[in-house]
Structure formats: structure tokens, C-alpha cells
Amino acid sequence: AAFAYRSVLFCGVHRSVVLRGQEHLVLRIAGVSFMLHQIRHMIGTALAIAHGLVPRDTLALALRSPLQVDISPLAPGAGLLLDEIRWFDLGKRAEDLAFPPSAHAAAEAFKEASLYPHIAERLASEESLERFLGRMRDSFGGAKHYSAADYARLRRVNAGLAEATSRRGAGRAGGPGGER
């Protein structure tokens, strides 16, 4: 039987780049298969947290929660760049195709010289990021998003789930009454 695994293996700031006098962050996200708009949801959530529109622990809460937590609208696609695709065989735990270091160096030089400046120019001319942040600020004041009481409730649900999972795991560990 075939199974589809979707796992984020790494997500973090790779470095910063100054374009047109403004600092931009280059993020690296590595994973095994992604869902439609998953990266845009992740970036939207990161922006909501960075701009203080949701509590800092919101992402951790959403990832642990059995509930669907809609943290933010989709970030605009402008500015997002598919940097690299690697083919990895999970069975062999090895890359099927690896690019030589010289190819990576040439790709980085091309991004620095052409892609990043083009993206910065498009972002500035379309004002897509500013419009997105404005929409996000406006919508977080409305009824669509969560109140402080909602976040407190989500924290209690997650704590209760963690406690129940821990008890269930301890009960299966064996010993007197451990097997059910």
C-alpha cells in the first residue's frame, strides 16, 4: 500500500538579504511532500506572529492541537521562490539525485544577481506585502479571528490532550494493569 507522508524536516531563517535598502529574510523549508498552499500558510503565520497579531505560542499550539486552527490568511505568492528540489528515497534513506557543489554555487550567484532584485522590485511595485499586512491587521480586529479567551481555551485543550496521551502511553507500558 502506498502512503503519503507530509513532514516538515526543517524550517528556519537561512540568512538576510538587503534589497533596495530593505532587509528581507531568506527562509529555508525542507520537507517530504507539501500540501497545496502549505508554505503560504506557514509564511502567513510567521508574519502574524512577527507583527504581534497572534501570541508567540500560537504555531506550537496549532501544530499540537487536534482541532483545525486557522491562524492567518494565505501570504501572497509574490516573493516566494521554489529554491531547490531534491529527490530522496525514504526506503534507502538517501538522495536519488544530488547536484554538485558547483551547481549550487552557480544557482546562488544567479539568485543574488537576478532573482532577488526582481522579487524586491515586484514586491515594491505591487505593494502586495504591505496590502497583505494591512488586511491581516484589519481582519485580526474582527470576529473572524480568535480572542484571548479562545487562545486560553486552546491551551487548555492541548494540555488536556497531552495529559490524556501521557496517561494512555503509561498504561500501555506494561506492569500491573498496564495491558488493556
Coordinates of N, CA and C in Angstrom, one line a residue:
A1 N 0.8 -1.2 0.0 CA 0.0 0.0 0.0 C 0.9 1.2 0.0
A2 N 0.5 2.2 -0.8 CA 1.2 3.5 -0.8 C 0.7 4.5 0.2
F3 N 1.6 5.1 0.9 CA 1.3 6.1 1.9 C 1.9 7.5 1.5
A4 N 1.2 8.5 1.8 CA 1.7 9.9 1.5 C 2.1 10.5 2.9
Y5 N 3.3 10.8 3.0 CA 3.8 11.4 4.2 C 4.1 12.8 3.9
R6 N 3.6 13.7 4.7 CA 3.9 15.1 4.6 C 4.6 15.6 5.9
S7 N 5.8 15.8 5.8 CA 6.6 16.2 7.0 C 7.5 17.4 6.7
V8 N 7.5 18.4 7.6 CA 8.4 19.4 7.5 C 9.7 19.0 8.3
L9 N 10.8 18.9 7.6 CA 12.0 18.4 8.2 C 12.8 19.6 8.8
F10 N 12.7 20.7 8.2 CA 13.5 21.9 8.6 C 12.7 23.2 8.2
C11 N 12.7 24.1 9.1 CA 12.2 25.4 8.7 C 12.9 26.5 9.5
G12 N 13.6 27.4 8.9 CA 14.3 28.4 9.6 C 14.8 29.5 8.7
V13 N 15.4 30.5 9.3 CA 16.0 31.6 8.6 C 17.4 31.2 8.1
H14 N 17.6 31.3 6.8 CA 18.8 30.9 6.2 C 19.8 32.1 6.3
R15 N 19.3 33.3 5.9 CA 20.1 34.5 6.0 C 19.3 35.7 5.7
S16 N 19.8 36.8 5.8 CA 19.1 38.0 5.4 C 19.8 38.6 4.1
V17 N 19.0 39.3 3.4 CA 19.4 40.0 2.1 C 18.9 41.4 2.2
V18 N 19.7 42.4 1.9 CA 19.3 43.8 1.8 C 19.1 44.1 0.3
L19 N 17.8 44.4 0.0 CA 17.5 44.8 -1.4 C 16.7 46.1 -1.4
R20 N 17.2 47.0 -2.2 CA 16.5 48.3 -2.3 C 16.5 49.0 -1.0
G21 N 17.5 48.8 -0.1 CA 17.6 49.4 1.2 C 16.7 48.7 2.2
Q22 N 16.1 47.6 1.9 CA 15.2 47.0 2.9 C 15.7 45.6 3.1
E23 N 15.7 45.2 4.4 CA 16.1 43.8 4.7 C 15.0 42.8 4.5
H24 N 15.4 41.7 3.8 CA 14.5 40.6 3.6 C 15.1 39.3 4.2
L25 N 14.3 38.4 4.6 CA 14.8 37.2 5.1 C 14.7 36.1 4.1
V26 N 15.7 35.3 4.0 CA 15.7 34.1 3.1 C 15.4 32.9 4.0
L27 N 14.2 32.3 3.9 CA 13.9 31.1 4.7 C 14.1 29.9 3.9
R28 N 14.5 28.8 4.6 CA 14.6 27.5 4.0 C 13.6 26.6 4.7
I29 N 12.8 25.9 3.9 CA 11.9 25.0 4.4 C 12.1 23.7 3.6
A30 N 12.4 22.7 4.3 CA 12.7 21.4 3.7 C 11.6 20.4 4.2
G31 N 11.1 19.6 3.4 CA 10.1 18.6 3.8 C 9.9 17.5 2.8
V32 N 9.1 16.5 3.2 CA 8.7 15.4 2.4 C 7.3 15.6 2.0
S33 N 7.1 16.2 0.8 CA 5.8 16.5 0.2 C 5.1 17.6 1.0
F34 N 4.5 18.5 0.2 CA 3.8 19.6 0.8 C 2.4 19.6 0.3
M35 N 1.4 20.1 1.1 CA 0.1 20.3 0.6 C -0.1 21.6 -0.1
L36 N -1.2 21.7 -0.9 CA -1.5 23.0 -1.6 C -1.5 24.2 -0.6
H37 N -0.8 25.2 -0.9 CA -0.7 26.4 -0.1 C -0.1 26.3 1.3
Q38 N 0.5 25.1 1.6 CA 1.1 24.9 2.9 C 2.1 25.9 3.3
I39 N 3.0 26.2 2.3 CA 4.1 27.2 2.6 C 3.5 28.6 2.8
R40 N 2.5 28.9 2.0 CA 1.9 30.3 2.1 C 1.2 30.4 3.5
H41 N 0.6 29.3 4.0 CA 0.0 29.3 5.3 C 1.1 29.5 6.4
M42 N 2.2 28.8 6.2 CA 3.3 28.9 7.2 C 3.9 30.3 7.2
I43 N 4.1 30.9 6.0 CA 4.7 32.2 6.0 C 3.7 33.3 6.6
G44 N 2.4 33.1 6.2 CA 1.4 34.0 6.8 C 1.3 33.9 8.3
T45 N 1.5 32.7 8.9 CA 1.5 32.5 10.3 C 2.7 33.2 10.9
A46 N 3.9 33.0 10.3 CA 5.1 33.6 10.8 C 5.0 35.1 10.8
L47 N 4.4 35.7 9.7 CA 4.2 37.2 9.7 C 3.2 37.6 10.7
A48 N 2.2 36.9 11.0 CA 1.2 37.2 12.0 C 1.9 37.3 13.4
I49 N 2.7 36.3 13.7 CA 3.5 36.2 14.9 C 4.5 37.3 15.0
A50 N 5.3 37.5 13.9 CA 6.3 38.6 13.9 C 5.7 40.0 14.1
H51 N 4.5 40.2 13.6 CA 3.9 41.5 13.7 C 3.0 41.7 15.0
G52 N 3.1 40.7 15.9 CA 2.4 40.7 17.1 C 0.9 40.6 17.0
L53 N 0.4 40.0 15.9 CA -1.1 39.9 15.7 C -1.6 38.7 16.4
V54 N -0.8 37.7 16.7 CA -1.2 36.5 17.5 C -0.1 36.2 18.5
P55 N -0.5 35.5 19.6 CA 0.5 35.2 20.6 C 1.7 34.3 20.0
R56 N 2.8 34.4 20.6 CA 4.0 33.7 20.1 C 3.9 32.2 20.1
D57 N 3.1 31.7 21.0 CA 3.0 30.2 21.1 C 1.9 29.6 20.2
T58 N 1.3 30.5 19.4 CA 0.2 30.1 18.5 C 0.5 28.9 17.6
L59 N 1.7 29.0 16.9 CA 2.1 28.0 16.0 C 2.2 26.6 16.7
A60 N 2.9 26.6 17.8 CA 3.1 25.4 18.6 C 1.7 24.8 19.0
L61 N 0.9 25.7 19.4 CA -0.5 25.2 19.8 C -1.2 24.6 18.6
A62 N -1.2 25.3 17.5 CA -1.9 24.8 16.3 C -1.3 23.5 15.9
L63 N 0.0 23.3 15.9 CA 0.6 22.0 15.5 C 0.3 20.9 16.4
R64 N 0.1 21.1 17.7 CA -0.2 20.1 18.6 C -1.7 19.8 18.8
S65 N -2.5 20.7 18.3 CA -3.9 20.6 18.6 C -4.6 19.6 17.6
P66 N -5.6 18.9 18.2 CA -6.4 18.0 17.3 C -7.5 18.8 16.5
L67 N -7.6 20.1 16.8 CA -8.5 21.0 16.2 C -7.9 21.7 15.0
Q68 N -8.7 22.1 14.0 CA -8.1 22.9 12.9 C -8.0 24.4 13.4
V69 N -6.9 24.9 13.4 CA -6.7 26.3 13.9 C -6.2 27.2 12.7
D70 N -7.1 28.1 12.3 CA -6.8 29.0 11.2 C -6.2 30.2 11.7
I71 N -4.8 30.3 11.6 CA -4.1 31.3 12.3 C -4.1 32.6 11.4
S72 N -3.9 32.5 10.1 CA -3.8 33.7 9.3 C -4.2 33.4 7.9
P73 N -4.5 34.5 7.2 CA -4.8 34.3 5.7 C -3.5 33.9 5.0
L74 N -3.7 33.4 3.8 CA -2.5 33.0 3.0 C -1.6 34.2 2.7
A75 N -0.3 34.0 2.8 CA 0.6 35.0 2.4 C 0.6 35.1 0.9
P76 N 0.9 36.3 0.4 CA 0.9 36.4 -1.1 C 2.0 35.5 -1.7
G77 N 1.8 35.0 -2.9 CA 2.8 34.2 -3.5 C 4.0 35.0 -4.0
A78 N 3.8 36.3 -4.2 CA 4.9 37.1 -4.7 C 6.0 37.1 -3.6
G79 N 7.2 36.8 -4.0 CA 8.3 36.8 -3.0 C 8.7 35.4 -2.6
L80 N 7.8 34.5 -2.9 CA 8.1 33.1 -2.5 C 8.8 32.4 -3.7
L81 N 9.8 31.7 -3.5 CA 10.6 31.1 -4.6 C 11.0 29.7 -4.3
L82 N 10.6 28.8 -5.2 CA 11.0 27.4 -5.0 C 12.5 27.4 -5.4
D83 N 13.3 27.1 -4.3 CA 14.7 27.3 -4.5 C 15.4 26.0 -5.0
E84 N 14.9 24.9 -4.6 CA 15.6 23.6 -4.9 C 14.7 22.5 -4.7
I85 N 14.8 21.5 -5.6 CA 14.1 20.2 -5.4 C 15.1 19.1 -5.2
R86 N 14.9 18.3 -4.2 CA 15.8 17.1 -4.1 C 15.0 15.9 -4.1
W87 N 15.4 14.9 -4.7 CA 14.7 13.6 -4.8 C 15.4 12.7 -3.7
F88 N 14.6 12.3 -2.8 CA 15.1 11.5 -1.7 C 14.3 10.2 -1.6
D89 N 15.0 9.1 -1.5 CA 14.4 7.7 -1.4 C 14.3 7.4 0.1
L90 N 13.0 7.4 0.6 CA 12.8 7.2 2.0 C 13.3 5.7 2.4
G91 N 13.0 4.8 1.5 CA 13.4 3.4 1.7 C 14.9 3.2 1.9
K92 N 15.6 3.9 1.0 CA 17.1 3.8 1.1 C 17.7 4.8 2.0
R93 N 16.9 5.8 2.4 CA 17.4 7.0 3.2 C 18.6 7.7 2.5
A94 N 18.4 7.9 1.3 CA 19.5 8.5 0.5 C 18.9 9.4 -0.6
E95 N 19.6 10.4 -1.1 CA 19.2 11.2 -2.2 C 19.3 10.3 -3.5
D96 N 18.3 10.4 -4.3 CA 18.4 9.8 -5.6 C 19.2 10.5 -6.6
L97 N 19.2 11.9 -6.5 CA 19.9 12.7 -7.4 C 20.5 13.9 -6.6
A98 N 21.8 14.0 -6.7 CA 22.4 15.1 -5.9 C 23.1 16.0 -6.9
F99 N 23.0 17.3 -6.7 CA 23.7 18.3 -7.6 C 25.1 18.6 -7.0
P100 N 26.1 18.8 -7.9 CA 27.4 19.1 -7.4 C 27.5 20.5 -6.8
P101 N 28.4 20.7 -5.9 CA 28.6 22.0 -5.2 C 28.7 23.1 -6.2
S102 N 29.3 22.9 -7.4 CA 29.5 24.0 -8.3 C 28.1 24.4 -8.9
A103 N 27.2 23.5 -9.0 CA 25.8 23.9 -9.5 C 25.1 24.7 -8.4
H104 N 25.3 24.4 -7.1 CA 24.7 25.1 -6.1 C 25.3 26.6 -6.0
A105 N 26.6 26.7 -6.2 CA 27.2 28.0 -6.2 C 26.7 28.8 -7.4
A106 N 26.6 28.3 -8.5 CA 26.1 29.0 -9.7 C 24.6 29.4 -9.5
A107 N 23.8 28.6 -8.8 CA 22.4 28.9 -8.6 C 22.4 30.1 -7.6
E108 N 23.2 30.0 -6.5 CA 23.2 31.1 -5.5 C 23.6 32.5 -6.2
A109 N 24.6 32.4 -7.1 CA 25.1 33.6 -7.8 C 23.9 34.2 -8.6
F110 N 23.2 33.3 -9.3 CA 22.1 33.8 -10.2 C 21.0 34.4 -9.3
K111 N 20.7 33.8 -8.2 CA 19.6 34.4 -7.3 C 20.1 35.7 -6.8
E112 N 21.3 35.9 -6.4 CA 21.8 37.2 -5.9 C 21.7 38.2 -7.0
A113 N 22.2 37.9 -8.2 CA 22.3 38.9 -9.3 C 21.0 39.2 -9.9
S114 N 20.1 38.2 -10.0 CA 18.9 38.4 -10.9 C 17.5 38.2 -10.1
L115 N 17.4 37.0 -9.4 CA 16.1 36.7 -8.9 C 15.7 37.6 -7.7
Y116 N 16.6 37.8 -6.7 CA 16.3 38.6 -5.5 C 16.0 40.0 -5.9
P117 N 16.8 40.7 -6.7 CA 16.4 42.0 -7.1 C 15.1 42.1 -7.9
H118 N 14.8 41.1 -8.7 CA 13.5 41.1 -9.4 C 12.3 41.0 -8.4
I119 N 12.5 40.1 -7.5 CA 11.4 39.9 -6.5 C 11.2 41.1 -5.7
A120 N 12.3 41.8 -5.3 CA 12.2 43.0 -4.5 C 11.5 44.1 -5.3
E121 N 11.8 44.2 -6.6 CA 11.2 45.2 -7.4 C 9.7 44.9 -7.6
R122 N 9.3 43.7 -7.8 CA 7.9 43.3 -7.9 C 7.1 43.6 -6.6
L123 N 7.7 43.2 -5.5 CA 7.1 43.5 -4.2 C 6.8 44.9 -4.0
A124 N 7.8 45.8 -4.3 CA 7.7 47.2 -4.2 C 6.7 47.8 -5.1
S125 N 6.6 47.3 -6.4 CA 5.7 47.9 -7.3 C 4.3 47.4 -7.1
E126 N 4.1 46.2 -6.7 CA 2.7 45.7 -6.4 C 2.2 46.0 -5.0
E127 N 3.1 46.3 -4.1 CA 2.8 46.6 -2.7 C 2.0 45.4 -2.1
S128 N 2.2 44.2 -2.6 CA 1.5 43.0 -2.2 C 1.7 42.7 -0.7
L129 N 2.9 42.8 -0.3 CA 3.2 42.5 1.1 C 2.5 43.6 2.1
E130 N 2.6 44.8 1.7 CA 2.0 45.9 2.5 C 0.5 45.7 2.6
R131 N -0.1 45.4 1.4 CA -1.6 45.2 1.4 C -1.9 43.9 2.2
F132 N -1.1 42.9 2.1 CA -1.4 41.7 2.9 C -1.3 42.0 4.4
L133 N -0.3 42.7 4.8 CA -0.1 43.0 6.3 C -1.3 43.9 6.7
G134 N -1.7 44.8 5.9 CA -2.8 45.7 6.2 C -4.1 44.9 6.4
R135 N -4.4 44.0 5.4 CA -5.5 43.1 5.5 C -5.5 42.3 6.8
M136 N -4.3 41.8 7.1 CA -4.2 40.9 8.2 C -4.4 41.7 9.5
R137 N -3.9 42.9 9.6 CA -4.1 43.8 10.8 C -5.6 44.1 10.9
D138 N -6.3 44.4 9.8 CA -7.7 44.7 9.9 C -8.5 43.5 10.3
S139 N -8.2 42.3 9.7 CA -9.0 41.1 10.0 C -8.8 40.6 11.4
F140 N -7.6 40.8 12.0 CA -7.4 40.3 13.3 C -8.2 41.1 14.4
G141 N -8.7 42.3 14.0 CA -9.5 43.1 14.9 C -11.0 42.6 14.8
G142 N -11.3 41.9 13.7 CA -12.7 41.4 13.6 C -13.0 40.1 14.2
A143 N -14.2 39.7 14.0 CA -14.7 38.5 14.7 C -14.2 37.2 14.1
K144 N -13.6 37.3 12.9 CA -13.1 36.1 12.2 C -12.0 35.4 13.0
H145 N -11.2 36.1 13.7 CA -10.1 35.5 14.4 C -10.3 35.4 15.9
Y146 N -9.4 34.9 16.6 CA -9.6 34.4 17.9 C -9.3 35.5 19.0
S147 N -10.0 35.4 20.1 CA -9.8 36.3 21.2 C -8.8 35.7 22.2
A148 N -8.4 36.4 23.2 CA -7.5 35.9 24.2 C -8.1 34.7 24.9
A149 N -9.5 34.7 25.1 CA -10.2 33.6 25.7 C -10.1 32.3 24.8
D150 N -10.2 32.5 23.5 CA -10.0 31.4 22.6 C -8.7 30.8 22.7
Y151 N -7.6 31.6 22.8 CA -6.3 31.1 22.9 C -6.1 30.3 24.2
A152 N -6.7 30.9 25.3 CA -6.6 30.2 26.6 C -7.3 28.8 26.5
R153 N -8.4 28.8 25.9 CA -9.2 27.5 25.7 C -8.4 26.5 24.9
L154 N -7.7 27.0 23.8 CA -6.9 26.1 23.0 C -5.7 25.6 23.8
R155 N -5.1 26.4 24.7 CA -4.0 25.9 25.6 C -4.5 24.9 26.5
R156 N -5.8 25.0 27.1 CA -6.3 24.0 28.0 C -6.6 22.7 27.2
V157 N -7.1 22.8 26.0 CA -7.4 21.6 25.2 C -6.1 20.8 25.0
N158 N -5.1 21.6 24.6 CA -3.8 20.9 24.3 C -3.2 20.3 25.6
A159 N -3.3 21.0 26.7 CA -2.7 20.5 27.9 C -3.5 19.2 28.3
G160 N -4.8 19.2 28.2 CA -5.6 18.0 28.5 C -5.3 16.9 27.6
L161 N -5.1 17.2 26.3 CA -4.8 16.1 25.3 C -3.4 15.5 25.6
A162 N -2.4 16.4 26.0 CA -1.1 15.9 26.3 C -1.1 15.0 27.6
E163 N -1.9 15.4 28.6 CA -2.1 14.6 29.8 C -2.7 13.3 29.5
A164 N -3.8 13.3 28.7 CA -4.5 12.0 28.4 C -3.6 11.1 27.6
T165 N -2.9 11.6 26.6 CA -1.9 10.8 25.8 C -0.8 10.2 26.7
S166 N -0.3 11.0 27.6 CA 0.7 10.6 28.5 C 0.2 9.4 29.4
R167 N -1.0 9.6 30.0 CA -1.6 8.5 30.8 C -1.8 7.2 30.0
R168 N -2.3 7.4 28.8 CA -2.6 6.2 27.9 C -1.3 5.5 27.6
G169 N -0.2 6.3 27.3 CA 1.1 5.7 27.0 C 1.6 5.0 28.2
A170 N 1.5 5.6 29.4 CA 2.0 4.9 30.6 C 1.2 3.6 30.9
G171 N -0.1 3.6 30.6 CA -0.9 2.4 30.8 C -0.6 1.3 29.8
R172 N 0.0 1.6 28.7 CA 0.4 0.6 27.7 C 1.8 0.1 27.9
A173 N 2.5 0.7 28.8 CA 3.9 0.4 29.1 C 4.1 -1.0 29.7
G174 N 3.0 -1.6 30.2 CA 3.1 -2.9 30.8 C 3.0 -2.8 32.3
G175 N 3.3 -3.8 33.0 CA 3.2 -3.8 34.5 C 1.7 -4.1 34.9
P176 N 1.5 -4.1 36.2 CA 0.1 -4.4 36.7 C -0.9 -3.4 36.2
G177 N -1.9 -4.0 35.5 CA -2.9 -3.2 34.9 C -2.5 -2.4 33.7
G178 N -1.3 -2.6 33.2 CA -0.7 -1.9 32.1 C -1.3 -2.3 30.8
E179 N -1.6 -3.6 30.6 CA -2.2 -4.1 29.4 C -3.7 -4.0 29.4
R180 N -4.3 -3.6 28.4 CA -5.7 -3.4 28.3 C -6.3 -4.3 27.2

